[in-house]
PDB file of C-alpha atoms in Angstrom:
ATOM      1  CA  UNK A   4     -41.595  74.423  17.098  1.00  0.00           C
ATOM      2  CA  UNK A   5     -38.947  74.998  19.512  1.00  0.00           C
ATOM      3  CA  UNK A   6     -35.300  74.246  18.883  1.00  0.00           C
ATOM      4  CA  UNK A   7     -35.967  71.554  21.928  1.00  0.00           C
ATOM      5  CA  UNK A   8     -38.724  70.130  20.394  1.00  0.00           C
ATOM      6  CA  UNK A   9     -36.498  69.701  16.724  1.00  0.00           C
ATOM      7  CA  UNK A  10     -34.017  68.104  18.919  1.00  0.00           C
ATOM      8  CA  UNK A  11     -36.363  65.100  20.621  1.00  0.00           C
ATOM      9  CA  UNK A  12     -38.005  63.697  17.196  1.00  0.00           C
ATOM     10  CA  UNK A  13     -35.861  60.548  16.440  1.00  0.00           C
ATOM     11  CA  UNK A  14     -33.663  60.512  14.048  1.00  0.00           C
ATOM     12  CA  UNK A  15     -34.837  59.401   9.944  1.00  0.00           C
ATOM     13  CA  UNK A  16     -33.117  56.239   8.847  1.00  0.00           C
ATOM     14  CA  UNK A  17     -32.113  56.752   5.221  1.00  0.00           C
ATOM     15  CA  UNK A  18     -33.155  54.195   2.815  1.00  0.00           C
ATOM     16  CA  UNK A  19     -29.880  51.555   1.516  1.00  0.00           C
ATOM     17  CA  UNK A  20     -28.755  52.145  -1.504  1.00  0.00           C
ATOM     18  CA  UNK A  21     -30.464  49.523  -3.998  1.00  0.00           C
ATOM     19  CA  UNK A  22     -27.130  49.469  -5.989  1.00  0.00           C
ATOM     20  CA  UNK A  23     -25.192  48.127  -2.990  1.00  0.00           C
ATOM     21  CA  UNK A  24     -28.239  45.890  -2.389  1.00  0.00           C
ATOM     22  CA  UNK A  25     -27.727  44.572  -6.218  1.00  0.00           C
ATOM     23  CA  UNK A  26     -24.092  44.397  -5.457  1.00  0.00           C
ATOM     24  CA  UNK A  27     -23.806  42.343  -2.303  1.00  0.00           C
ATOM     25  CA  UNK A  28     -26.441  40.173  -4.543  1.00  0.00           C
ATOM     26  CA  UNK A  29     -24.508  39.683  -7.430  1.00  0.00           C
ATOM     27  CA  UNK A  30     -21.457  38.682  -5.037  1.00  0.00           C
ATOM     28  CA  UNK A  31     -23.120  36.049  -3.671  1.00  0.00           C
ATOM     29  CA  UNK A  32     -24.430  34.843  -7.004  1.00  0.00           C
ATOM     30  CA  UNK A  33     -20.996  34.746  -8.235  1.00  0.00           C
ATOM     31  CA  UNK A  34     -19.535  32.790  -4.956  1.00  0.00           C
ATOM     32  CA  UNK A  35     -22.398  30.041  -5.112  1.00  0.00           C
ATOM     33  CA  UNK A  36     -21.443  29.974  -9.074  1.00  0.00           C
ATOM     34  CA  UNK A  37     -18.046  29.231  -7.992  1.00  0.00           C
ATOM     35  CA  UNK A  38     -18.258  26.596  -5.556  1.00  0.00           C
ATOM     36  CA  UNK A  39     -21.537  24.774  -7.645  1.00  0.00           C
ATOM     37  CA  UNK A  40     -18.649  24.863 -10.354  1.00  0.00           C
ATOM     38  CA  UNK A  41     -15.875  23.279  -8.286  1.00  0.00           C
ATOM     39  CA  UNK A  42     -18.273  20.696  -6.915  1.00  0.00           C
ATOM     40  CA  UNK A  43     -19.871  19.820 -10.212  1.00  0.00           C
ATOM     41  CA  UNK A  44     -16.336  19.350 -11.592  1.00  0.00           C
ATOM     42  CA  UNK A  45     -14.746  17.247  -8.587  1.00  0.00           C
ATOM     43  CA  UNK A  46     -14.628  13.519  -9.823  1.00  0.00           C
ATOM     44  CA  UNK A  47     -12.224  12.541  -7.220  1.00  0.00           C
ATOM     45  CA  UNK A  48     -12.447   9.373  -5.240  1.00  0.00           C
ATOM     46  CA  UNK A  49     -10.978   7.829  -2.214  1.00  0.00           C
ATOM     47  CA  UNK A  50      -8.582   5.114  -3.006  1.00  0.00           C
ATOM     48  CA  UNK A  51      -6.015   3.464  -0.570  1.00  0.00           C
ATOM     49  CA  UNK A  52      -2.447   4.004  -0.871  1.00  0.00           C
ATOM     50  CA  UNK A  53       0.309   1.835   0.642  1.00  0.00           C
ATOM     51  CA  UNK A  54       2.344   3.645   3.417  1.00  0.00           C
ATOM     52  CA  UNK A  55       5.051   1.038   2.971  1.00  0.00           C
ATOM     53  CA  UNK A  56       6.286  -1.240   1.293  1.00  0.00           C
ATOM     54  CA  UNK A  57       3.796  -4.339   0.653  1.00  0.00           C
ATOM     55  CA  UNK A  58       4.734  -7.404  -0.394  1.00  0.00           C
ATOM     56  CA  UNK A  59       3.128 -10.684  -1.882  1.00  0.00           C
ATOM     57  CA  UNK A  60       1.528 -12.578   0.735  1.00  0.00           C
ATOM     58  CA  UNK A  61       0.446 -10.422   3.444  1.00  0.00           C
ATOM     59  CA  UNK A  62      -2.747  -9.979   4.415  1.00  0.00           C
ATOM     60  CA  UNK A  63      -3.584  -6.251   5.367  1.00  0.00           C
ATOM     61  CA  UNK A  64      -6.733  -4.562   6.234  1.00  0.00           C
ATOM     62  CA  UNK A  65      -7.901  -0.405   5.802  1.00  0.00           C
ATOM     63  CA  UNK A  66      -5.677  -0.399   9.231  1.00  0.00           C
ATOM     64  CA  UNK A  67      -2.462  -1.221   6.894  1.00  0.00           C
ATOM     65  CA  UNK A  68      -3.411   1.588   4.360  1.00  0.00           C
ATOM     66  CA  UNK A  69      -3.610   5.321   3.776  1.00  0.00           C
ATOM     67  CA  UNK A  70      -6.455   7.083   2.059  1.00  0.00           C
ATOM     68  CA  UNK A  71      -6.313   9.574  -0.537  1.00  0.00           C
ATOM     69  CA  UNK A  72      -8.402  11.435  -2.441  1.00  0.00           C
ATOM     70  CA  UNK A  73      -7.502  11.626  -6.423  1.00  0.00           C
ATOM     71  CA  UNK A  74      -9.195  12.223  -9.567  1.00  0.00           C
ATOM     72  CA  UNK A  75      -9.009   9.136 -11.716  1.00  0.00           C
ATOM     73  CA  UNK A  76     -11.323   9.379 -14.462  1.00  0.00           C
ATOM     74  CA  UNK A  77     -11.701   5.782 -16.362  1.00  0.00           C
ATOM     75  CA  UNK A  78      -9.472   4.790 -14.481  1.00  0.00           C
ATOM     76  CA  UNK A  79     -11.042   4.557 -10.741  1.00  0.00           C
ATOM     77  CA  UNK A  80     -12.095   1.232 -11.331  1.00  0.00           C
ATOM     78  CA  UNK A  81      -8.543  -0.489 -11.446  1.00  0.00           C
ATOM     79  CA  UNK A  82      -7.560   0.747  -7.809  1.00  0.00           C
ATOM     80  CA  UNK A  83      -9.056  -0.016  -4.226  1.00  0.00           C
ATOM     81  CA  UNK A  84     -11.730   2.104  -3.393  1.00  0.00           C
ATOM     82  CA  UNK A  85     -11.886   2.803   0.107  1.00  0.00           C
ATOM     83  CA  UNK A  86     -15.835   1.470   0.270  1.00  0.00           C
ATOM     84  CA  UNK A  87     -14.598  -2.223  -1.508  1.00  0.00           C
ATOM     85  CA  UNK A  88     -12.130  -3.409   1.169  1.00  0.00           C
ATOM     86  CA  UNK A  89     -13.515  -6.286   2.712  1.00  0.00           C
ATOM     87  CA  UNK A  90     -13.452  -5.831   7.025  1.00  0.00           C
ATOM     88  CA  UNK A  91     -11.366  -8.929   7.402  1.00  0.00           C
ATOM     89  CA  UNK A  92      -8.947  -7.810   4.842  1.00  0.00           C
ATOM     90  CA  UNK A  93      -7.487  -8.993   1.510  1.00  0.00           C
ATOM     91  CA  UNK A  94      -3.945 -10.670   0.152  1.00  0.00           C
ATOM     92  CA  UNK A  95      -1.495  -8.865  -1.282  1.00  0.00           C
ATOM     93  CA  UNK A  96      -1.081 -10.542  -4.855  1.00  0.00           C
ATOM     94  CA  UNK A  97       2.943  -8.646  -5.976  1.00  0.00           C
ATOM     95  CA  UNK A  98       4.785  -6.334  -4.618  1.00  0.00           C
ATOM     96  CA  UNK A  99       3.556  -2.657  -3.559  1.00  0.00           C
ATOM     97  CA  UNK A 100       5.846   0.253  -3.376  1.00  0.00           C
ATOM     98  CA  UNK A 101       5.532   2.300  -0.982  1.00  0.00           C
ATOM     99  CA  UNK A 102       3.223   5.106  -1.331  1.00  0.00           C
ATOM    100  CA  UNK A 103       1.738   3.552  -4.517  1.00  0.00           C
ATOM    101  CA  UNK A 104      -1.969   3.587  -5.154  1.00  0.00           C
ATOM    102  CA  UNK A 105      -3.317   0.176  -4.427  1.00  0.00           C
ATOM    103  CA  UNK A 106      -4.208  -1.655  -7.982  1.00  0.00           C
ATOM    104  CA  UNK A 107      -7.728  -3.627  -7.623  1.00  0.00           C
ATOM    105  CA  UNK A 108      -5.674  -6.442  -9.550  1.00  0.00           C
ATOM    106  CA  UNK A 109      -2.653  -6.596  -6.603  1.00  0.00           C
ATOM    107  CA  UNK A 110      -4.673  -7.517  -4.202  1.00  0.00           C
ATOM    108  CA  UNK A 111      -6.898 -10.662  -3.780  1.00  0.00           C
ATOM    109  CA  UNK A 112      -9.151 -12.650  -1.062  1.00  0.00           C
ATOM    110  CA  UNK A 113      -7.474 -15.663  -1.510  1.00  0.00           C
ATOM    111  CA  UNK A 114      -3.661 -16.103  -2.234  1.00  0.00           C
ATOM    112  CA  UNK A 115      -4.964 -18.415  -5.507  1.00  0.00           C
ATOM    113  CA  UNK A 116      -3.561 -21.802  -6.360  1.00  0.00           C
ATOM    114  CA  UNK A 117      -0.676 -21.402  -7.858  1.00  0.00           C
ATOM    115  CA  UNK A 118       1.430 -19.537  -4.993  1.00  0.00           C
ATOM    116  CA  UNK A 119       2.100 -20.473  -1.303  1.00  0.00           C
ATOM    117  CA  UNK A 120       4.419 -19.729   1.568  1.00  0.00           C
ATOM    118  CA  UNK A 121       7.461 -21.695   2.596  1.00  0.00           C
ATOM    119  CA  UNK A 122       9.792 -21.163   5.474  1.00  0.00           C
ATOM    120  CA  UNK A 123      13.585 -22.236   4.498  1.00  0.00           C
ATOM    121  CA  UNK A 124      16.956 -22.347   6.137  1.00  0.00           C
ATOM    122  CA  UNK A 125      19.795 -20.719   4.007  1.00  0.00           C
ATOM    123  CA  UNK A 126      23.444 -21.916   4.675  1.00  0.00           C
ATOM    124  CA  UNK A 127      24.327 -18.663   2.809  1.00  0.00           C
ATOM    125  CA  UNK A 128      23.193 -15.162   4.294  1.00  0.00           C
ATOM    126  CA  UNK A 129      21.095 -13.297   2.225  1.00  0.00           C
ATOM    127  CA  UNK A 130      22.922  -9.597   0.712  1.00  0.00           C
ATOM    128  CA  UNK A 131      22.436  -6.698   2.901  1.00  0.00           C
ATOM    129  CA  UNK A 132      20.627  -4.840  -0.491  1.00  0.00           C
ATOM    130  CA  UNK A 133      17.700  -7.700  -0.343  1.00  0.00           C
ATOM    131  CA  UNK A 134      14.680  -6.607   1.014  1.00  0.00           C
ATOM    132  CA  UNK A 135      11.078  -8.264   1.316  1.00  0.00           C
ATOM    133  CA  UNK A 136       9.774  -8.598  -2.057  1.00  0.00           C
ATOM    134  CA  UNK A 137      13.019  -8.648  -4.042  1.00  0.00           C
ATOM    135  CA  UNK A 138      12.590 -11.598  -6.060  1.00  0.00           C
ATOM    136  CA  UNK A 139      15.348 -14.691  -5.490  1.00  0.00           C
ATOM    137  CA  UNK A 140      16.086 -18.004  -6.935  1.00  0.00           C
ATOM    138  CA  UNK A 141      16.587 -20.849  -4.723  1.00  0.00           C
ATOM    139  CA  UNK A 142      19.741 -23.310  -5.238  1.00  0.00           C
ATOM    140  CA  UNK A 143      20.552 -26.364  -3.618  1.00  0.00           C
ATOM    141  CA  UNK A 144      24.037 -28.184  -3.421  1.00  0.00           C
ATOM    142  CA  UNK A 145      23.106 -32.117  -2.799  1.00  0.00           C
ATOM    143  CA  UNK A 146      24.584 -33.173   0.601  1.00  0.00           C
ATOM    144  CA  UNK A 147      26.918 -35.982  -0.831  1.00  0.00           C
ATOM    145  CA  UNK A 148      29.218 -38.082   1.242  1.00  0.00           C
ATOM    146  CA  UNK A 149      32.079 -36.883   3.853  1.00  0.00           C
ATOM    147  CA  UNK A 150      30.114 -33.597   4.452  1.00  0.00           C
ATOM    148  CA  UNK A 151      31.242 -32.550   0.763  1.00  0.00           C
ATOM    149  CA  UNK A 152      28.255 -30.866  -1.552  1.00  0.00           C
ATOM    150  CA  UNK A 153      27.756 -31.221  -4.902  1.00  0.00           C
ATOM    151  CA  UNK A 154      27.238 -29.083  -7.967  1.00  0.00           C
ATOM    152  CA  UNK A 155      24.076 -26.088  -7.071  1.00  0.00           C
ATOM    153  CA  UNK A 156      21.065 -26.305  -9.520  1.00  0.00           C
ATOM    154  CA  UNK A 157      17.766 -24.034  -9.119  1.00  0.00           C
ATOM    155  CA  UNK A 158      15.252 -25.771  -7.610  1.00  0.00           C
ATOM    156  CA  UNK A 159      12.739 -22.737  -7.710  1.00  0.00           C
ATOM    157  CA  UNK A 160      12.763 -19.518 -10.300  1.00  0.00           C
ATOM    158  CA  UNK A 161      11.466 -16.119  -9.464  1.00  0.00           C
ATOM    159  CA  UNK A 162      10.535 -17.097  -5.700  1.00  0.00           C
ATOM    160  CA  UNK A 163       9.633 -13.857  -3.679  1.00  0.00           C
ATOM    161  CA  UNK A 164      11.564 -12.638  -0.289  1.00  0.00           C
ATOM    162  CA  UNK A 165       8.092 -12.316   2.126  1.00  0.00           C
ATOM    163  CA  UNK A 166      10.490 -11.672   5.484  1.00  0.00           C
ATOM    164  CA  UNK A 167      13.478 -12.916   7.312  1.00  0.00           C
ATOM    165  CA  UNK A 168      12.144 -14.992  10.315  1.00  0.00           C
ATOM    166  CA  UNK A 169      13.692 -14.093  13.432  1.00  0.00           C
ATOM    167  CA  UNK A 170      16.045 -17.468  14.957  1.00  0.00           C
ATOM    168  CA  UNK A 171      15.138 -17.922  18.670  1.00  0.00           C
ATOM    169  CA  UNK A 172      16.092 -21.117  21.050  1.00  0.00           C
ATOM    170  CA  UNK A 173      18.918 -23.370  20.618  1.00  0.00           C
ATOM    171  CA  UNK A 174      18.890 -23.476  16.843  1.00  0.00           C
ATOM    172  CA  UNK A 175      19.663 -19.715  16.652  1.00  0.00           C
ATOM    173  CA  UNK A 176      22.742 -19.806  14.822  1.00  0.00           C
ATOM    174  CA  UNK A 177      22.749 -22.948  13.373  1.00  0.00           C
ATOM    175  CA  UNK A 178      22.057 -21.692   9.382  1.00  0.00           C
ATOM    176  CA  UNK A 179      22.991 -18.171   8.102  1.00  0.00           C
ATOM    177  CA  UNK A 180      19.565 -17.039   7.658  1.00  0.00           C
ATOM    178  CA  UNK A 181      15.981 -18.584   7.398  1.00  0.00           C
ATOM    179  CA  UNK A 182      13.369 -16.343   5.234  1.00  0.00           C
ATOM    180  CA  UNK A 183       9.892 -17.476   4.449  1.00  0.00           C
ATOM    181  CA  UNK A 184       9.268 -17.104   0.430  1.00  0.00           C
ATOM    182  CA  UNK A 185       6.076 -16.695  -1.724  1.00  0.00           C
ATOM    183  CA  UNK A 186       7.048 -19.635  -4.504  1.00  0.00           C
ATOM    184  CA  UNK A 187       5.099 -21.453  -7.128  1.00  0.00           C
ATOM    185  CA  UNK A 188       3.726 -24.513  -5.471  1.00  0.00           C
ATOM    186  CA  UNK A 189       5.055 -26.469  -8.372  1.00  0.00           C
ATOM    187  CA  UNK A 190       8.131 -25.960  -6.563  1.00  0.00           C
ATOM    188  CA  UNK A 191       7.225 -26.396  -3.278  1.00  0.00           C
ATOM    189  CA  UNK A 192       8.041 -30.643  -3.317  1.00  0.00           C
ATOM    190  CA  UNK A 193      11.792 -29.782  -4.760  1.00  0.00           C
ATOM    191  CA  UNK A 194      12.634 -27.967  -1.558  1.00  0.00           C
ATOM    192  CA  UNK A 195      10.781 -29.569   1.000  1.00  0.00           C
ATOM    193  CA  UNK A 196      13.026 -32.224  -0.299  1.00  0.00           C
ATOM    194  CA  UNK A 197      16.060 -30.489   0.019  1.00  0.00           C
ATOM    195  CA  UNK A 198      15.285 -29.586   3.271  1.00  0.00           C
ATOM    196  CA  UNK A 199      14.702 -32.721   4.252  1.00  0.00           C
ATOM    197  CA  UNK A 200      17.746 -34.377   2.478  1.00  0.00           C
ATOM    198  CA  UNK A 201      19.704 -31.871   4.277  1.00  0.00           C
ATOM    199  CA  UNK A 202      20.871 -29.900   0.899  1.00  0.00           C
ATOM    200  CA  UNK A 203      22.773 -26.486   1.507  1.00  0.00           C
ATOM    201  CA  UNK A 204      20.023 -23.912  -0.089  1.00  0.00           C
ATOM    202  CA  UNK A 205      20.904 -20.328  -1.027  1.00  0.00           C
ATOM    203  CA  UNK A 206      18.994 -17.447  -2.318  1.00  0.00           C
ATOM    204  CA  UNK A 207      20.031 -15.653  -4.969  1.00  0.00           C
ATOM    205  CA  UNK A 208      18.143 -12.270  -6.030  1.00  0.00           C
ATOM    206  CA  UNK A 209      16.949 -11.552  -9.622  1.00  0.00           C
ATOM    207  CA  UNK A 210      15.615  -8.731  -9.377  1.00  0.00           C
ATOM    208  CA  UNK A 211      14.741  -5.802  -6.614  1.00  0.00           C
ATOM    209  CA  UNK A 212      11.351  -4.765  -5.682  1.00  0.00           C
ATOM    210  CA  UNK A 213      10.430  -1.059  -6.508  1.00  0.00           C
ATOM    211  CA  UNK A 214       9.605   1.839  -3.705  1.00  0.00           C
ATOM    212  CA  UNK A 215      13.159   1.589  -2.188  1.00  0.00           C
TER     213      UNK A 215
END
């Protein structure tokens, strides 16, 4: 056979290696392992986090909220799971800081019977550290005769700061701040009739809500 001839027959592949056949193998063994591992081991749930600061009262839907992802254990049950928000929303029961984990018990689909909203009028301003959900208590002075006021008593403990309502027409001005408040509705008779009586009200914090 000619040197030509030699020349035209196609080349021989060469057999692979069965080691690097067994190797490549046992790599991908070892990275399915791995990851079967990691997703045997990953618990986590998605639970809604507040991106502000919430406070009693409001009503907020997944729209309000951020999700995260977090490993709970036992404890998954006692925060709001992302598939147990209702679509029209739910009430925020106390005050959430902001970037807390939503607790399953601070949040409700009612606002219950023994809170409600009020809007007052202060004749005091509020303190520039109060902030929704600081918690206030309400005094009134009894109008008396000759403009003069008498001696302040509480007329509602442990009230919650929901907002400060924005004055607009001709009474803007008039009192030095009005603020709607989350208060006990066992209350809510003593200061409709101070309102009403017209008794000078002011709010005076007891204590500051967390996630400043």
């Amino acid at each position: 056979m000619s040197q030509r001839d030699r020349d035209d027959r196609p080349a021989r592949r060469r057999a692979p290696d069965p080691r690097l056949l067994i190797g490549l193998a046992l790599v991908a063994a070892s990275i399915a392992g791995v990851v079967g591992i990691v997703a045997a081991n990953d618990d986590g749930i998605e639970v809604y986090a507040a991106p502000r600061l919430l406070t009693a009262g409001e009503r907020i839907t997944a729209d309000d909220l951020d999700v995260r992802r977090v490993s709970l254990g036992a404890d998954s049950s006692a925060y709001l799971a992302v598939d147990s928000l209702p679509a029209s929303g739910v009430i925020v029961a106390r005050t959430i800081g902001e970037g807390e984990l939503v607790p399953s018990a601070a949040v409700g689909d009612e606002r219950g019977p023994s809170t409600t909203t009020i809007v007052v009028a202060l004749t005091t301003p509020l303190g520039e550290t109060v902030r929704a959900g600081d918690q206030l208590d309400v005094w009134a002075s009894p109008q008396e005769e000759a403009g003069r006021f008498g001696a302040p008593v509480v007329i509602s403990s442990g009230a919650q700061l929901v907002r400060e309502v924005a004055e607009e027409g001709l009474v803007a001005g008039a009192d030095a701040a009005r603020v709607e408040l989350l208060v006990p509705r066992r209350d809510v008779a003593r200061i409709l009739d101070a309102l009403a009586n017209g008794d000078a009200l002011a709010a005076v914090p007891v204590s500051l809500a967390v996630g400043r």
